[in-house]
PDB file of C-alpha atoms and ligand atoms in Angstrom:
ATOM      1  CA  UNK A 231      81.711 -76.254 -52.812  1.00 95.00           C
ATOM      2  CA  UNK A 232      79.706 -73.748 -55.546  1.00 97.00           C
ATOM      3  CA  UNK A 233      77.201 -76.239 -57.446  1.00 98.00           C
ATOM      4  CA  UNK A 234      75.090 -75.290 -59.883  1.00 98.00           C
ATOM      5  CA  UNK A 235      72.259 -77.119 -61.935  1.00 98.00           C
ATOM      6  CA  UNK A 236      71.877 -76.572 -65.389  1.00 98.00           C
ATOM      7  CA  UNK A 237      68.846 -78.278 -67.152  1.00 98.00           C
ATOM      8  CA  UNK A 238      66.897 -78.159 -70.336  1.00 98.00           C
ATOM      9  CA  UNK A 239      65.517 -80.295 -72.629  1.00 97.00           C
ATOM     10  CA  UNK A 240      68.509 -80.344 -74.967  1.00 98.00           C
ATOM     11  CA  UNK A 241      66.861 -82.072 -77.747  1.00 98.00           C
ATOM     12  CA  UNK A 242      69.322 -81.517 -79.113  1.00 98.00           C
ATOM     13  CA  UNK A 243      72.239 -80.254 -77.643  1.00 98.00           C
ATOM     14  CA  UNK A 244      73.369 -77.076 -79.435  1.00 98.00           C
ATOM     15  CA  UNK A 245      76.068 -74.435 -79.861  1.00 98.00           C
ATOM     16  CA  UNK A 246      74.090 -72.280 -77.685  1.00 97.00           C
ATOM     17  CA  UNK A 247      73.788 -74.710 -75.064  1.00 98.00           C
ATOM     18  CA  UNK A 248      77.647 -75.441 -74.964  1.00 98.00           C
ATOM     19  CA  UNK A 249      78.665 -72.178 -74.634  1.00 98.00           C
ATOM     20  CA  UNK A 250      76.592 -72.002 -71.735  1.00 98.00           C
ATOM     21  CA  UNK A 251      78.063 -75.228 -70.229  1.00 98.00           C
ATOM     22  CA  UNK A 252      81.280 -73.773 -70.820  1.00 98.00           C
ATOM     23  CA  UNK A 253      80.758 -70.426 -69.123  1.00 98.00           C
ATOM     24  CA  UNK A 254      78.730 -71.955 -66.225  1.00 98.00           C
ATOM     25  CA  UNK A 255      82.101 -74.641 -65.403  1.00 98.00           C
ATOM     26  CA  UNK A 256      83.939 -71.784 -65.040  1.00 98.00           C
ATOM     27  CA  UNK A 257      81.823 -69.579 -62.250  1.00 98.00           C
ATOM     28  CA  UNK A 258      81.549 -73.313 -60.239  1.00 98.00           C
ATOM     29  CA  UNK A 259      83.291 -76.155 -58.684  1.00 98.00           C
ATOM     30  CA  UNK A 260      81.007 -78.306 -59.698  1.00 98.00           C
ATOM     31  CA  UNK A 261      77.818 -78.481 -62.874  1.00 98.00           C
ATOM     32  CA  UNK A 262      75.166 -80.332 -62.887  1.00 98.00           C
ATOM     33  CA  UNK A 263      73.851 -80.600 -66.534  1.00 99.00           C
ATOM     34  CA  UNK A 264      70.605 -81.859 -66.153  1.00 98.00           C
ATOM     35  CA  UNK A 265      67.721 -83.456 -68.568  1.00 98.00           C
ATOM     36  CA  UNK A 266      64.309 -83.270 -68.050  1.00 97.00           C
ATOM     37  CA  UNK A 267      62.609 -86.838 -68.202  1.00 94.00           C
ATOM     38  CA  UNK A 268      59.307 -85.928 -69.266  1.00 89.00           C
ATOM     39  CA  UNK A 269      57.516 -89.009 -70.585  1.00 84.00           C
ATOM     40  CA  UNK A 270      54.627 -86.995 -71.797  1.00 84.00           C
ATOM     41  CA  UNK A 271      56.733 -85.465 -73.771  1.00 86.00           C
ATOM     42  CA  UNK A 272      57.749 -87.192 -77.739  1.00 92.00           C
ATOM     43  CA  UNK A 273      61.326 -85.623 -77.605  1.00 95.00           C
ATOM     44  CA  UNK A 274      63.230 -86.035 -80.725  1.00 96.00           C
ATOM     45  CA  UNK A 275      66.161 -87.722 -79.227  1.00 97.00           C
ATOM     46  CA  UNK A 276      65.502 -90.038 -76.593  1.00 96.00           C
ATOM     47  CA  UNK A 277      66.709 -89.346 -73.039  1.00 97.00           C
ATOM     48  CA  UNK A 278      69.826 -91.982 -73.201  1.00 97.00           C
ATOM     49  CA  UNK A 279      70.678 -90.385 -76.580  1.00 97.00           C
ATOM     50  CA  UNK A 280      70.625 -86.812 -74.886  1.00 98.00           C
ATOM     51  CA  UNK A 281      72.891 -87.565 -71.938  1.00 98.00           C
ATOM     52  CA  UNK A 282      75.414 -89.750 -73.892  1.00 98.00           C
ATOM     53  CA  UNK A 283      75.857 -86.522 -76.234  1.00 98.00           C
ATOM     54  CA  UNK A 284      76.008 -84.295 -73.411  1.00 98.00           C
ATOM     55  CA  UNK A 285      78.620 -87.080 -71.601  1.00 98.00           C
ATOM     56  CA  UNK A 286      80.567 -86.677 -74.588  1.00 98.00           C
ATOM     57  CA  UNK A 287      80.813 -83.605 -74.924  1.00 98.00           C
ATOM     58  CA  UNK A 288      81.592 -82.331 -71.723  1.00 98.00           C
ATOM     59  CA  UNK A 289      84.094 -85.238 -71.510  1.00 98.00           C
ATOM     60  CA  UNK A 290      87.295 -82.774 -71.025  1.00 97.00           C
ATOM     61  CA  UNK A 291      85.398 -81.003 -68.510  1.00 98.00           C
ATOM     62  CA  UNK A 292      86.365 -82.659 -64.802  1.00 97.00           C
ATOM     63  CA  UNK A 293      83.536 -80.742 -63.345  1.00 98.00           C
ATOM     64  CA  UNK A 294      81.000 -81.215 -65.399  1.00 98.00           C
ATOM     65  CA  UNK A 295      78.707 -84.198 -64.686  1.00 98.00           C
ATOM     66  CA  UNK A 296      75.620 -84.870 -67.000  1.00 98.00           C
ATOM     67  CA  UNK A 297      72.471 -87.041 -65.465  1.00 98.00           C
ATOM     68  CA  UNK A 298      68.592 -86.948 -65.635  1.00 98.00           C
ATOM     69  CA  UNK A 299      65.850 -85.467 -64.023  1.00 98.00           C
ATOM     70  CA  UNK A 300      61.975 -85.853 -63.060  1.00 96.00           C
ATOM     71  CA  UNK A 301      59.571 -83.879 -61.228  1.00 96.00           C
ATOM     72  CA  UNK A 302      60.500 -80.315 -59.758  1.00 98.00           C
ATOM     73  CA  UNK A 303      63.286 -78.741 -61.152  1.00 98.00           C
ATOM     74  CA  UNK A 304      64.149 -77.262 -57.368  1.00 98.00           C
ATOM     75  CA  UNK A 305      63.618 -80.832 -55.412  1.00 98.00           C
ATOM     76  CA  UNK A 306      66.074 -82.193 -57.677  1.00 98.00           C
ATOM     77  CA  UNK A 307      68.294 -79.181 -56.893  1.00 98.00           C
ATOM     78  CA  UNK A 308      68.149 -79.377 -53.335  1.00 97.00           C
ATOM     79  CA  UNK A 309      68.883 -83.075 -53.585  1.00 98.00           C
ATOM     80  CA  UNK A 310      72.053 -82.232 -55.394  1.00 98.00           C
ATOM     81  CA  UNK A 311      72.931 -79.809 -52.486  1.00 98.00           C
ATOM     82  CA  UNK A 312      73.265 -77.107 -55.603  1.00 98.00           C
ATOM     83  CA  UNK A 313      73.165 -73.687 -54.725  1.00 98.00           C
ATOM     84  CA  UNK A 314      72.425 -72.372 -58.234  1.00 98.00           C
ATOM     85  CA  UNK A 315      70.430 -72.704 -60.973  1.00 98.00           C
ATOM     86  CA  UNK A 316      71.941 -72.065 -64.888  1.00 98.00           C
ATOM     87  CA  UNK A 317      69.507 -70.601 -67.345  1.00 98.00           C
ATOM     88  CA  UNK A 318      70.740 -68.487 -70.887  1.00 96.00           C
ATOM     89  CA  UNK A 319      68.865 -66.464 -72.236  1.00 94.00           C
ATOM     90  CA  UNK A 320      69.578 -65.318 -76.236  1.00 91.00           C
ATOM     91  CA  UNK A 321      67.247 -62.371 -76.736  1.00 84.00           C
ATOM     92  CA  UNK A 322      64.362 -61.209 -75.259  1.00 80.00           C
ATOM     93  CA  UNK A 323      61.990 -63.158 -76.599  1.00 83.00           C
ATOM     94  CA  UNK A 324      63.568 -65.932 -73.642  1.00 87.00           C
ATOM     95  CA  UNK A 325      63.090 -62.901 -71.036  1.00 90.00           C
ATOM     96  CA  UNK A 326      59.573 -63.468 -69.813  1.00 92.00           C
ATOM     97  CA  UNK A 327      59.466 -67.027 -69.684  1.00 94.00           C
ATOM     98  CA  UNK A 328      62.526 -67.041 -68.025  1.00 96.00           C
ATOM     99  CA  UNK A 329      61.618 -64.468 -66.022  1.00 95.00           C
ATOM    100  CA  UNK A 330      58.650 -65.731 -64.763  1.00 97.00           C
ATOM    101  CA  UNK A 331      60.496 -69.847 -64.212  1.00 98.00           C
ATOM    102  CA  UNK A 332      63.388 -68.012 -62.118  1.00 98.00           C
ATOM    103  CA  UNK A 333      60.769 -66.132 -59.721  1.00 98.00           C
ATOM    104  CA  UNK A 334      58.302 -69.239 -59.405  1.00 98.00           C
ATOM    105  CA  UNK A 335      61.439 -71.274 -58.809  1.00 98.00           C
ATOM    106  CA  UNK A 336      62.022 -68.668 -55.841  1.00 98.00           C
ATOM    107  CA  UNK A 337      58.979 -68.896 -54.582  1.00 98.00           C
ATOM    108  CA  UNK A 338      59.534 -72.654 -54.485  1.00 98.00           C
ATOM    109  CA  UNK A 339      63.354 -72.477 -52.582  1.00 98.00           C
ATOM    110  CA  UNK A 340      64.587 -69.183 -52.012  1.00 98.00           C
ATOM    111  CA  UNK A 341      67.828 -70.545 -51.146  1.00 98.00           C
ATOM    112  CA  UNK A 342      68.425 -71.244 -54.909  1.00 98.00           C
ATOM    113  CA  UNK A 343      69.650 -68.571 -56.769  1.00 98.00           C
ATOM    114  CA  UNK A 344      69.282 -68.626 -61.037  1.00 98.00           C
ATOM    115  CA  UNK A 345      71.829 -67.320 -62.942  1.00 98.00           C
ATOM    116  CA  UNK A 346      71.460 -66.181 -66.307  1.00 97.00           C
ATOM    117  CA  UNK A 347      74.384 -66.352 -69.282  1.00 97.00           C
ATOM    118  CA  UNK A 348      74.219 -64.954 -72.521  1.00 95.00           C
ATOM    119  CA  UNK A 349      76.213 -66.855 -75.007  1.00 96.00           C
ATOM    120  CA  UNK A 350      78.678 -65.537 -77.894  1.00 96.00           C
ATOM    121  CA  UNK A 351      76.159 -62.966 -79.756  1.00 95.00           C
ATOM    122  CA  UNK A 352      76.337 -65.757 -82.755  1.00 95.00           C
ATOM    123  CA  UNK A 353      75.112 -68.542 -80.754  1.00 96.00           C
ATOM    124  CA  UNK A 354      72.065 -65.856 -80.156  1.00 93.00           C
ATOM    125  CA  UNK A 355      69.822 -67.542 -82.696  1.00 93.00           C
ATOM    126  CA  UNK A 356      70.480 -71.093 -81.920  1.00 96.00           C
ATOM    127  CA  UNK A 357      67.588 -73.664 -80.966  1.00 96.00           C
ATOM    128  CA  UNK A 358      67.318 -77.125 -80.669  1.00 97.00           C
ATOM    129  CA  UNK A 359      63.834 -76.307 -82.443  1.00 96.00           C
ATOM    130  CA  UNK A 360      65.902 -74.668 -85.659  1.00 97.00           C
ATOM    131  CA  UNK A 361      68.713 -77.482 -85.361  1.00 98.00           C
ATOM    132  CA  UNK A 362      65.693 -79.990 -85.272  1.00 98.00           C
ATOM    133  CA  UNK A 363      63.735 -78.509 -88.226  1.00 98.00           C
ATOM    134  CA  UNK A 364      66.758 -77.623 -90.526  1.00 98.00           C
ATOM    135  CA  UNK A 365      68.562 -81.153 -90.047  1.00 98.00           C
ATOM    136  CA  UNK A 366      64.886 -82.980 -90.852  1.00 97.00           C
ATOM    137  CA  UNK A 367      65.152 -81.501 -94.397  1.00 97.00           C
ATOM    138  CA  UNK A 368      68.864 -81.918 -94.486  1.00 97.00           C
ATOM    139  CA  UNK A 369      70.097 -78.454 -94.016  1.00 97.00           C
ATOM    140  CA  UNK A 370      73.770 -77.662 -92.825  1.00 97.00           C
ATOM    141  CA  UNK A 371      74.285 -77.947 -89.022  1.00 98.00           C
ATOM    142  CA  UNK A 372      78.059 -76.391 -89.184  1.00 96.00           C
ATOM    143  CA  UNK A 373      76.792 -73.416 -87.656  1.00 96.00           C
ATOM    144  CA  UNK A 374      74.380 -74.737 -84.881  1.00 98.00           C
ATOM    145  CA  UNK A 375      76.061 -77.922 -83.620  1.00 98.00           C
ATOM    146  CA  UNK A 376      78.773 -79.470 -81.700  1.00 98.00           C
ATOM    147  CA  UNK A 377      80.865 -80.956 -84.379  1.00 98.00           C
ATOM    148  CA  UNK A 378      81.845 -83.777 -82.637  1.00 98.00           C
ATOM    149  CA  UNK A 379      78.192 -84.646 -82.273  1.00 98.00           C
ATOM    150  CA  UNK A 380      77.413 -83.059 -86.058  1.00 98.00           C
ATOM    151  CA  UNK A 381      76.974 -86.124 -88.013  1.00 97.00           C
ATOM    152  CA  UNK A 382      75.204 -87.872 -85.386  1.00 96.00           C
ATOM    153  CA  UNK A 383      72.602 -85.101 -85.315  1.00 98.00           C
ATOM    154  CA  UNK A 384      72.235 -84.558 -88.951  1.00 97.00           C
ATOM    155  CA  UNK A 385      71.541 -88.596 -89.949  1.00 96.00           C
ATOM    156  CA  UNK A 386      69.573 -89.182 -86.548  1.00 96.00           C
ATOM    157  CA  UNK A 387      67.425 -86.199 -88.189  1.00 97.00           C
ATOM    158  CA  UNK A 388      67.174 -87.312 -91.206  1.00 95.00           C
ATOM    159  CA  UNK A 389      66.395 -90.745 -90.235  1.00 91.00           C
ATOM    160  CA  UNK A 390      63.155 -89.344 -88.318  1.00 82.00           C
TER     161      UNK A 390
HETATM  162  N1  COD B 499      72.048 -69.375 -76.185  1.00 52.56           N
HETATM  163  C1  COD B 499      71.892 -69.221 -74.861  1.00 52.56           C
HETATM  164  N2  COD B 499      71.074 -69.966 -74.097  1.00 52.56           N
HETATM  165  C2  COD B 499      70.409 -70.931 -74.728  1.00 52.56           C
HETATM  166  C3  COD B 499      70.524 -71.176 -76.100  1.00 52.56           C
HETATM  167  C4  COD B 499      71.391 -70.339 -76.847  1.00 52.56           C
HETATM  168  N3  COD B 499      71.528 -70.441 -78.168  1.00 52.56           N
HETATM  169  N4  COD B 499      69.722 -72.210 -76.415  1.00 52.56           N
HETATM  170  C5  COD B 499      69.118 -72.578 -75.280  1.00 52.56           C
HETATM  171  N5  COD B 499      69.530 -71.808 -74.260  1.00 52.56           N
HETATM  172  C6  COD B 499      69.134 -71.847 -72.868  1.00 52.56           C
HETATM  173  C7  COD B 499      67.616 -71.677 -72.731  1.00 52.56           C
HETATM  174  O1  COD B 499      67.241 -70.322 -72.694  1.00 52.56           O
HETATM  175  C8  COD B 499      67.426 -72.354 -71.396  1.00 52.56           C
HETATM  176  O2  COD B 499      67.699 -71.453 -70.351  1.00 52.56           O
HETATM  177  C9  COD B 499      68.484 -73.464 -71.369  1.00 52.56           C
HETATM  178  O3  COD B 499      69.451 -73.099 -72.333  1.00 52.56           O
HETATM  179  C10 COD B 499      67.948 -74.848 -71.730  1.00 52.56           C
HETATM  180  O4  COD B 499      67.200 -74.737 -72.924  1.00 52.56           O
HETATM  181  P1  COD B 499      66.306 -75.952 -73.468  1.00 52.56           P
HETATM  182  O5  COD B 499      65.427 -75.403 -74.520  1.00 52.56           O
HETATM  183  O6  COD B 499      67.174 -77.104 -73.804  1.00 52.56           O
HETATM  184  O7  COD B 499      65.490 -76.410 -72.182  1.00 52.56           O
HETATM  185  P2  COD B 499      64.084 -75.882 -71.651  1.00 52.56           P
HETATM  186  O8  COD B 499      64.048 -74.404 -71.572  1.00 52.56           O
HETATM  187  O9  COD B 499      63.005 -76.575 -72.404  1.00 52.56           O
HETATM  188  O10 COD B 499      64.096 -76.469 -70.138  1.00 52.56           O
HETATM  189  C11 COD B 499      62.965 -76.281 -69.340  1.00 52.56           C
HETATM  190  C12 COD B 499      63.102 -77.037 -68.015  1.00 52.56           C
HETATM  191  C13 COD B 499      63.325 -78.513 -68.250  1.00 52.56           C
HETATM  192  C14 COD B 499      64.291 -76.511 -67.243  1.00 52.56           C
HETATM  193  C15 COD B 499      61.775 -76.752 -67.230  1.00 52.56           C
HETATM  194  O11 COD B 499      60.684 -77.198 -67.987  1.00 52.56           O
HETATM  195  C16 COD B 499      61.735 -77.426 -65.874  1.00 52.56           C
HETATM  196  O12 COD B 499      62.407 -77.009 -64.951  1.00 52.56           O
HETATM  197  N6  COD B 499      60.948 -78.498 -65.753  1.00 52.56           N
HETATM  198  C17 COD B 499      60.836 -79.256 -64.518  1.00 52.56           C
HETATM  199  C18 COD B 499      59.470 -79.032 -63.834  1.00 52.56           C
HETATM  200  C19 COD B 499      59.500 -77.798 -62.992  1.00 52.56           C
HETATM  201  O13 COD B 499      60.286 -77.634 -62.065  1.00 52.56           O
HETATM  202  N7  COD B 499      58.577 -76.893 -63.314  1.00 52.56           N
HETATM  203  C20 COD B 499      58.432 -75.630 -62.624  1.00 52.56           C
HETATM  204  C21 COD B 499      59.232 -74.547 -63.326  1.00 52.56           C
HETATM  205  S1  COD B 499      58.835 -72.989 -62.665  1.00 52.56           S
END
């Protein structure tokens, strides 16, 4: 069975991110999407409110199972028996810090393997940093969001 991880912060999930998802269910049996836990970290949206978007989401997507993560990205990998790891990158500005994750993550398990995606050329621009800074001053999501999960977003923003 092909398994692949794919983790982020998601905070929040984006159009960017779901075109990923959706390219990465359809090079594997099964995805892992995958949330960091970092409690040193003040996310935006709180862990449970990350994974219940991503669960719902991802619903119509058998494969697809969302959960959480601490510590090393690759022990949790390994512990999932994945064989892959999912990473996008939008432009080059990602390429170095991606770059430099993917080889340190070899160094760590060389049996992993990271994948990079590139996503639709208009999801290029899309962060969860923009999404988070444009719906805080009640700016229009259409273009960055899920809209299943738009509304939620936008008033959670607002809301602070
Ligand atoms: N188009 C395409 N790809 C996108 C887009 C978009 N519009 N938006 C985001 N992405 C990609 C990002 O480039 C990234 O590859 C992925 O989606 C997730 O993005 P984020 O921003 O939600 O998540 P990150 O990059 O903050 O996640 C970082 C991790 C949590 C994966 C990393 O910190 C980690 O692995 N931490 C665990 C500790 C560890 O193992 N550290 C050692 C690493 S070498």
């Amino acid at each position: 069975m092909r398994s692949a991880i794919y983790p982020g912060s998601f905070d929040p999930v984006t159009l960017g991110h779901w075109d990923l998802i959706q390219r990465a269910a359809k090079l594997v049996d099964r995805l892992v999407v995958a949330v960091l836990h970092n409690p040193a970290k003040s996310p935006a949206f709180s862990v449970d409110e990350r994974v219940a978007m991503l669960k719902e989401l991802t619903a119509t997507l058998p494969q697809v199972e969302v959960t959480t993560f601490h510590g090393l990205l690759v022990d949790f990998a390994k512990a999932q028996n994945a064989q892959f790891i999912i990473r996008g990158v939008r432009a080059f500005s990602d390429f170095e810090y991606e770059f430099q994750m993917a080889l340190m993550n070899r160094k760590l398990a060389p049996e992993l393997e990271t994948v990079f995606l590139m996503p639709k050329e208009k999801y290029s621009a899309v962060s969860s940093r923009f999404v988070r800074e444009i719906g805080s001053m009640g700016g229009n999501l259409s273009e960055l969001v899920p809209e299943i999960l738009r509304t939620r977003i936008s008033e959670r923003l607002l809301k602070g």
